[in-house]
PDB file of C-alpha atoms in Angstrom:
ATOM      1  CA  MET A   4       0.022   0.206  -0.230  1.00  0.00           C
ATOM      2  CA  ALA A   5       1.174   3.287  -1.121  1.00  0.00           C
ATOM      3  CA  LEU A   6       2.335   5.684   1.933  1.00  0.00           C
ATOM      4  CA  PRO A   7       0.944   9.176   1.898  1.00  0.00           C
ATOM      5  CA  GLU A   8       2.875  11.501   1.356  1.00  0.00           C
ATOM      6  CA  GLY A   9       5.777  12.807   3.165  1.00  0.00           C
ATOM      7  CA  THR A  10       5.576  10.144   5.083  1.00  0.00           C
ATOM      8  CA  THR A  11       8.499   7.459   5.220  1.00  0.00           C
ATOM      9  CA  ASP A  12       8.129   3.604   7.061  1.00  0.00           C
ATOM     10  CA  THR A  13      10.584   3.105   9.585  1.00  0.00           C
ATOM     11  CA  GLY A  14       9.172  -0.201   9.872  1.00  0.00           C
ATOM     12  CA  ALA A  15       8.360   0.266  14.012  1.00  0.00           C
ATOM     13  CA  GLN A  16       5.009  -1.353  15.419  1.00  0.00           C
ATOM     14  CA  PRO A  17       2.962   0.201  18.160  1.00  0.00           C
ATOM     15  CA  GLU A  18       3.805  -1.328  21.670  1.00  0.00           C
ATOM     16  CA  ARG A  19       1.043  -3.168  22.374  1.00  0.00           C
ATOM     17  CA  ALA A  20       0.632  -4.442  26.391  1.00  0.00           C
ATOM     18  CA  THR A  21       0.683  -8.410  26.574  1.00  0.00           C
ATOM     19  CA  SER A  22      -1.413 -10.407  28.360  1.00  0.00           C
ATOM     20  CA  SER A  23       0.125 -10.990  31.829  1.00  0.00           C
ATOM     21  CA  ASP A  24       0.718  -7.067  31.775  1.00  0.00           C
ATOM     22  CA  ARG A  25      -2.996  -6.646  31.246  1.00  0.00           C
ATOM     23  CA  ARG A  26      -3.481  -8.957  34.180  1.00  0.00           C
ATOM     24  CA  GLY A  27      -0.850  -7.690  36.420  1.00  0.00           C
ATOM     25  CA  GLY A  28      -3.046  -4.368  36.130  1.00  0.00           C
ATOM     26  CA  VAL A  29      -5.803  -5.682  36.710  1.00  0.00           C
ATOM     27  CA  ARG A  30      -5.033  -7.391  39.745  1.00  0.00           C
ATOM     28  CA  TYR A  31      -3.295  -4.798  41.564  1.00  0.00           C
ATOM     29  CA  ARG A  32      -6.121  -2.876  40.643  1.00  0.00           C
ATOM     30  CA  ARG A  33      -8.520  -5.019  42.242  1.00  0.00           C
ATOM     31  CA  ALA A  34      -6.629  -5.056  45.147  1.00  0.00           C
ATOM     32  CA  ALA A  35      -5.912  -1.495  45.789  1.00  0.00           C
ATOM     33  CA  PHE A  36      -9.732  -1.334  45.616  1.00  0.00           C
ATOM     34  CA  MET A  37     -10.534  -3.999  47.964  1.00  0.00           C
ATOM     35  CA  GLY A  38      -8.051  -3.398  50.429  1.00  0.00           C
ATOM     36  CA  VAL A  39      -9.585   0.856  50.758  1.00  0.00           C
ATOM     37  CA  PRO A  40     -13.068  -0.279  53.117  1.00  0.00           C
ATOM     38  CA  ALA A  41     -10.534  -1.687  55.141  1.00  0.00           C
ATOM     39  CA  LEU A  42      -8.697   1.016  55.919  1.00  0.00           C
ATOM     40  CA  ILE A  43     -11.884   3.343  56.260  1.00  0.00           C
ATOM     41  CA  ALA A  44     -12.677   0.993  58.505  1.00  0.00           C
ATOM     42  CA  ALA A  45      -9.933   0.826  60.612  1.00  0.00           C
ATOM     43  CA  SER A  46      -9.385   4.691  60.407  1.00  0.00           C
ATOM     44  CA  THR A  47     -13.127   5.168  60.972  1.00  0.00           C
ATOM     45  CA  LEU A  48     -12.858   2.528  64.352  1.00  0.00           C
ATOM     46  CA  VAL A  49     -10.012   4.612  65.544  1.00  0.00           C
ATOM     47  CA  VAL A  50     -11.711   7.991  65.211  1.00  0.00           C
ATOM     48  CA  LEU A  51     -14.695   7.033  66.897  1.00  0.00           C
ATOM     49  CA  THR A  52     -12.506   5.318  69.411  1.00  0.00           C
ATOM     50  CA  ALA A  53     -10.406   8.469  69.875  1.00  0.00           C
ATOM     51  CA  GLN A  54     -13.585  10.377  69.929  1.00  0.00           C
ATOM     52  CA  GLY A  55     -15.171   8.036  72.697  1.00  0.00           C
ATOM     53  CA  ALA A  56     -18.327   7.740  70.236  1.00  0.00           C
ATOM     54  CA  LEU A  57     -17.489   3.894  70.457  1.00  0.00           C
ATOM     55  CA  ALA A  58     -18.823   2.934  72.745  1.00  0.00           C
ATOM     56  CA  ALA A  59     -22.385   4.062  71.109  1.00  0.00           C
ATOM     57  CA  GLN A  60     -22.061   2.774  68.241  1.00  0.00           C
ATOM     58  CA  PHE A  61     -21.841  -1.078  69.830  1.00  0.00           C
ATOM     59  CA  ALA A  62     -24.494  -2.677  70.978  1.00  0.00           C
ATOM     60  CA  ILE A  63     -24.115  -3.812  75.203  1.00  0.00           C
ATOM     61  CA  SER A  64     -24.567  -7.253  75.963  1.00  0.00           C
ATOM     62  CA  GLY A  65     -27.306  -5.873  78.906  1.00  0.00           C
ATOM     63  CA  MET A  66     -24.810  -8.240  81.674  1.00  0.00           C
ATOM     64  CA  PRO A  67     -23.571  -5.423  83.836  1.00  0.00           C
ATOM     65  CA  PHE A  68     -20.477  -5.900  85.299  1.00  0.00           C
ATOM     66  CA  VAL A  69     -18.423  -4.510  88.734  1.00  0.00           C
ATOM     67  CA  VAL A  70     -15.230  -2.490  88.655  1.00  0.00           C
ATOM     68  CA  SER A  71     -13.110  -1.863  91.925  1.00  0.00           C
ATOM     69  CA  ALA A  72      -9.802   0.356  92.852  1.00  0.00           C
ATOM     70  CA  ASP A  73      -8.546   1.187  95.495  1.00  0.00           C
ATOM     71  CA  SER A  74      -7.754   4.287  93.761  1.00  0.00           C
ATOM     72  CA  LEU A  75      -8.106   6.056  90.409  1.00  0.00           C
ATOM     73  CA  GLU A  76      -6.222   9.208  89.306  1.00  0.00           C
ATOM     74  CA  GLY A  77      -7.409  11.208  86.129  1.00  0.00           C
ATOM     75  CA  THR A  78      -6.884  14.212  84.066  1.00  0.00           C
ATOM     76  CA  GLY A  79      -9.176  15.870  81.792  1.00  0.00           C
ATOM     77  CA  PHE A  80     -12.806  14.769  83.620  1.00  0.00           C
ATOM     78  CA  GLY A  81     -16.186  14.600  82.823  1.00  0.00           C
ATOM     79  CA  GLN A  82     -19.145  12.963  83.606  1.00  0.00           C
ATOM     80  CA  PHE A  83     -23.410  13.410  81.634  1.00  0.00           C
ATOM     81  CA  GLY A  84     -25.633  11.302  81.108  1.00  0.00           C
ATOM     82  CA  ALA A  85     -26.156   8.385  77.846  1.00  0.00           C
ATOM     83  CA  LEU A  86     -28.652   5.675  76.489  1.00  0.00           C
ATOM     84  CA  ASP A  87     -27.191   2.769  75.876  1.00  0.00           C
ATOM     85  CA  ASN A  88     -28.552   0.054  73.857  1.00  0.00           C
ATOM     86  CA  MET A  89     -29.201  -3.920  73.506  1.00  0.00           C
ATOM     87  CA  PRO A  90     -29.221  -5.903  70.241  1.00  0.00           C
ATOM     88  CA  GLU A  91     -33.195  -6.211  69.325  1.00  0.00           C
ATOM     89  CA  GLY A  92     -34.693  -9.314  71.024  1.00  0.00           C
ATOM     90  CA  SER A  93     -31.687  -9.317  73.614  1.00  0.00           C
ATOM     91  CA  PRO A  94     -32.336 -12.564  76.240  1.00  0.00           C
ATOM     92  CA  ASN A  95     -30.928  -9.549  79.117  1.00  0.00           C
ATOM     93  CA  ALA A  96     -33.173  -6.945  77.974  1.00  0.00           C
ATOM     94  CA  GLY A  97     -36.011  -7.735  80.755  1.00  0.00           C
ATOM     95  CA  ASP A  98     -38.359  -5.197  81.181  1.00  0.00           C
ATOM     96  CA  THR A  99     -35.794  -2.327  80.138  1.00  0.00           C
ATOM     97  CA  GLY A 100     -36.975  -2.562  76.360  1.00  0.00           C
ATOM     98  CA  GLY A 101     -33.478  -3.011  75.927  1.00  0.00           C
ATOM     99  CA  GLN A 102     -31.963   0.288  76.919  1.00  0.00           C
ATOM    100  CA  VAL A 103     -30.035   1.297  80.150  1.00  0.00           C
ATOM    101  CA  LEU A 104     -29.777   4.964  81.457  1.00  0.00           C
ATOM    102  CA  THR A 105     -25.983   5.205  82.145  1.00  0.00           C
ATOM    103  CA  ILE A 106     -23.852   7.848  83.758  1.00  0.00           C
ATOM    104  CA  VAL A 107     -20.637   7.953  81.101  1.00  0.00           C
ATOM    105  CA  THR A 108     -17.207   8.997  83.258  1.00  0.00           C
ATOM    106  CA  ALA A 109     -14.623  10.261  80.618  1.00  0.00           C
ATOM    107  CA  ILE A 110     -11.044  10.785  81.847  1.00  0.00           C
ATOM    108  CA  ARG A 111      -7.988  11.516  79.646  1.00  0.00           C
ATOM    109  CA  GLU A 112      -5.491   9.534  81.038  1.00  0.00           C
ATOM    110  CA  ALA A 113      -5.854   8.217  84.388  1.00  0.00           C
ATOM    111  CA  LYS A 114      -4.013   5.414  86.864  1.00  0.00           C
ATOM    112  CA  LEU A 115      -5.904   3.034  88.491  1.00  0.00           C
ATOM    113  CA  THR A 116      -3.871   0.709  91.081  1.00  0.00           C
ATOM    114  CA  ASN A 117      -5.969  -3.132  92.432  1.00  0.00           C
ATOM    115  CA  LEU A 118      -8.430  -3.353  89.845  1.00  0.00           C
ATOM    116  CA  CYS A 119     -10.455  -5.852  89.488  1.00  0.00           C
ATOM    117  CA  GLN A 120     -13.287  -6.299  87.439  1.00  0.00           C
ATOM    118  CA  SER A 121     -15.769  -9.184  87.430  1.00  0.00           C
ATOM    119  CA  VAL A 122     -19.399 -10.268  85.435  1.00  0.00           C
ATOM    120  CA  GLU A 123     -21.719 -13.013  86.653  1.00  0.00           C
ATOM    121  CA  LEU A 124     -21.807 -15.997  84.466  1.00  0.00           C
ATOM    122  CA  GLY A 125     -24.775 -17.969  85.907  1.00  0.00           C
ATOM    123  CA  GLY A 126     -23.236 -19.291  89.318  1.00  0.00           C
ATOM    124  CA  THR A 127     -19.436 -18.343  88.634  1.00  0.00           C
ATOM    125  CA  TYR A 128     -17.657 -14.900  87.854  1.00  0.00           C
ATOM    126  CA  LEU A 129     -15.379 -14.638  85.419  1.00  0.00           C
ATOM    127  CA  HIS A 130     -12.411 -12.373  87.219  1.00  0.00           C
ATOM    128  CA  ILE A 131      -9.361 -10.112  86.645  1.00  0.00           C
ATOM    129  CA  THR A 132      -7.427  -8.360  87.778  1.00  0.00           C
ATOM    130  CA  ALA A 133      -4.537  -5.853  87.134  1.00  0.00           C
ATOM    131  CA  GLY A 134      -2.388  -3.139  88.929  1.00  0.00           C
ATOM    132  CA  ASP A 135      -1.644  -5.061  91.801  1.00  0.00           C
ATOM    133  CA  LYS A 136       1.769  -5.269  92.548  1.00  0.00           C
ATOM    134  CA  GLY A 137       2.872  -2.237  92.723  1.00  0.00           C
ATOM    135  CA  THR A 138       2.757  -0.425  88.868  1.00  0.00           C
ATOM    136  CA  PRO A 139      -0.818   0.665  88.602  1.00  0.00           C
ATOM    137  CA  VAL A 140      -3.245   0.098  85.454  1.00  0.00           C
ATOM    138  CA  LYS A 141      -2.911   2.706  82.781  1.00  0.00           C
ATOM    139  CA  ALA A 142      -5.297   3.789  80.242  1.00  0.00           C
ATOM    140  CA  SER A 143      -5.918   6.771  77.488  1.00  0.00           C
ATOM    141  CA  GLY A 144      -9.123   8.172  76.534  1.00  0.00           C
ATOM    142  CA  LEU A 145     -11.145   6.232  79.102  1.00  0.00           C
ATOM    143  CA  THR A 146     -15.187   5.830  79.289  1.00  0.00           C
ATOM    144  CA  THR A 147     -16.895   4.273  81.760  1.00  0.00           C
ATOM    145  CA  ASP A 148     -20.791   3.383  81.297  1.00  0.00           C
ATOM    146  CA  SER A 149     -22.286   2.808  84.686  1.00  0.00           C
ATOM    147  CA  THR A 150     -25.818   2.605  86.664  1.00  0.00           C
ATOM    148  CA  ASP A 151     -23.894   2.804  90.130  1.00  0.00           C
ATOM    149  CA  ILE A 152     -20.750   4.527  91.008  1.00  0.00           C
ATOM    150  CA  THR A 153     -19.181   4.762  94.850  1.00  0.00           C
ATOM    151  CA  GLY A 154     -16.354   6.237  97.106  1.00  0.00           C
ATOM    152  CA  LYS A 155     -14.510   7.280 100.353  1.00  0.00           C
ATOM    153  CA  LEU A 156     -13.859  10.434  98.737  1.00  0.00           C
ATOM    154  CA  ALA A 157     -13.650  11.705  95.150  1.00  0.00           C
ATOM    155  CA  ASP A 158     -11.367  15.283  94.954  1.00  0.00           C
ATOM    156  CA  PHE A 159     -11.735  17.603  92.045  1.00  0.00           C
ATOM    157  CA  ASP A 160      -9.208  20.479  90.641  1.00  0.00           C
ATOM    158  CA  ASN A 161     -11.582  23.261  88.966  1.00  0.00           C
ATOM    159  CA  ILE A 162     -14.529  21.031  88.938  1.00  0.00           C
ATOM    160  CA  GLU A 163     -17.612  23.050  86.578  1.00  0.00           C
ATOM    161  CA  ILE A 164     -20.772  21.190  87.544  1.00  0.00           C
ATOM    162  CA  GLY A 165     -23.873  21.522  85.295  1.00  0.00           C
ATOM    163  CA  GLY A 166     -22.854  22.841  82.289  1.00  0.00           C
ATOM    164  CA  ASP A 167     -23.895  21.301  79.052  1.00  0.00           C
ATOM    165  CA  ALA A 168     -21.755  18.403  77.873  1.00  0.00           C
ATOM    166  CA  SER A 169     -21.941  19.339  74.370  1.00  0.00           C
ATOM    167  CA  THR A 170     -19.616  22.377  75.156  1.00  0.00           C
ATOM    168  CA  PHE A 171     -16.993  20.651  77.316  1.00  0.00           C
ATOM    169  CA  ASP A 172     -13.169  20.315  76.816  1.00  0.00           C
ATOM    170  CA  LYS A 173     -11.650  18.875  79.374  1.00  0.00           C
ATOM    171  CA  PRO A 174     -12.683  15.325  78.871  1.00  0.00           C
ATOM    172  CA  PRO A 175     -12.057  12.931  75.504  1.00  0.00           C
ATOM    173  CA  VAL A 176     -15.673  13.454  74.570  1.00  0.00           C
ATOM    174  CA  LYS A 177     -18.178  15.589  74.693  1.00  0.00           C
ATOM    175  CA  GLY A 178     -21.617  14.547  75.580  1.00  0.00           C
ATOM    176  CA  PRO A 179     -25.060  15.351  73.461  1.00  0.00           C
ATOM    177  CA  LEU A 180     -26.935  18.895  73.657  1.00  0.00           C
ATOM    178  CA  GLY A 181     -28.625  20.034  76.179  1.00  0.00           C
ATOM    179  CA  SER A 182     -27.317  16.814  78.320  1.00  0.00           C
ATOM    180  CA  PHE A 183     -26.618  18.335  82.231  1.00  0.00           C
ATOM    181  CA  GLY A 184     -23.086  17.671  83.286  1.00  0.00           C
ATOM    182  CA  GLN A 185     -19.805  18.641  85.194  1.00  0.00           C
ATOM    183  CA  GLN A 186     -16.001  18.182  84.118  1.00  0.00           C
ATOM    184  CA  ALA A 187     -13.034  18.849  85.969  1.00  0.00           C
ATOM    185  CA  ASP A 188      -9.211  19.331  85.327  1.00  0.00           C
ATOM    186  CA  THR A 189      -8.405  16.442  87.744  1.00  0.00           C
ATOM    187  CA  VAL A 190     -10.149  13.830  89.542  1.00  0.00           C
ATOM    188  CA  LYS A 191      -9.074  11.226  92.338  1.00  0.00           C
ATOM    189  CA  LEU A 192     -11.288   8.052  93.918  1.00  0.00           C
ATOM    190  CA  ARG A 193     -10.894   6.423  97.156  1.00  0.00           C
ATOM    191  CA  ASP A 194     -11.977   2.454  97.238  1.00  0.00           C
ATOM    192  CA  LEU A 195     -13.766   3.128  93.392  1.00  0.00           C
ATOM    193  CA  ARG A 196     -16.768   0.815  92.534  1.00  0.00           C
ATOM    194  CA  GLN A 197     -19.264   0.995  89.507  1.00  0.00           C
ATOM    195  CA  THR A 198     -21.119  -1.038  88.169  1.00  0.00           C
ATOM    196  CA  ASN A 199     -21.367  -0.531  84.019  1.00  0.00           C
ATOM    197  CA  TYR A 200     -22.289  -1.844  81.128  1.00  0.00           C
ATOM    198  CA  ALA A 201     -20.100  -0.755  78.806  1.00  0.00           C
ATOM    199  CA  THR A 202     -16.160   0.381  79.013  1.00  0.00           C
ATOM    200  CA  THR A 203     -13.743   1.997  76.162  1.00  0.00           C
ATOM    201  CA  ALA A 204     -10.147   3.130  75.666  1.00  0.00           C
ATOM    202  CA  VAL A 205      -8.262   4.245  73.227  1.00  0.00           C
ATOM    203  CA  ARG A 206      -5.535   2.256  75.451  1.00  0.00           C
ATOM    204  CA  PHE A 207      -5.583   0.654  77.975  1.00  0.00           C
ATOM    205  CA  THR A 208      -2.538  -1.218  80.201  1.00  0.00           C
ATOM    206  CA  LEU A 209      -2.716  -3.886  82.320  1.00  0.00           C
ATOM    207  CA  PRO A 210      -0.160  -5.048  84.361  1.00  0.00           C
ATOM    208  CA  ASP A 211       0.339  -8.239  86.384  1.00  0.00           C
ATOM    209  CA  LEU A 212      -3.240  -9.026  84.764  1.00  0.00           C
ATOM    210  CA  HIS A 213      -4.498 -12.261  86.132  1.00  0.00           C
ATOM    211  CA  MET A 214      -8.018 -13.680  84.414  1.00  0.00           C
ATOM    212  CA  ASN A 215      -9.810 -16.108  85.936  1.00  0.00           C
ATOM    213  CA  PHE A 216     -12.891 -18.123  86.704  1.00  0.00           C
ATOM    214  CA  SER A 217     -14.491 -17.491  90.744  1.00  0.00           C
ATOM    215  CA  SER A 218     -17.182 -18.549  93.057  1.00  0.00           C
ATOM    216  CA  GLU A 219     -16.648 -14.550  94.125  1.00  0.00           C
ATOM    217  CA  GLY A 220     -16.869 -11.748  92.312  1.00  0.00           C
ATOM    218  CA  CYS A 221     -14.876  -8.310  92.672  1.00  0.00           C
TER     219      CYS A 221
END
């Protein structure tokens, strides 16, 4: 076939992607695409935990557990009310409608000595202890959802009572708009005892951890 005037035949042919190149590219793009949801989920989990919103995202079992400690010291303290929810049809709902009104305690950085946690499981207790040999338990971004809190002594620095929990800046989380709450720079509690339905933390370090089944709770 004659070439158009002004052109020459160099004999070069355009490069064509081989089937292996195409398959490699498709596999790479597919792997990258499939990794996006996992990355987003992991990032969202970190953000929710850091904001203390994770407790509101998971459904509670509806089984209360007891937490006690000889002492708790924390910075960035806040408290406000919240409503925790069980999965639909939970056998633990009873006459609650699957909802439990709780006191959310949020502490930016906390140390606890002689920590004990127990939950009753049909006549026996799952029993956990830590921080009872001189090294305290440490928690960052700690939140507990409780129905009962007691202590022999509570000491607060620069406490504010009655503020709107959505405006708080001292604890790691804010409460719902219009909710009554309190916040303080620091908190110290002696002989702490809580009945909890949920606990979350950005980081929880438990030295000298011991977990077992026991005939007695904390």
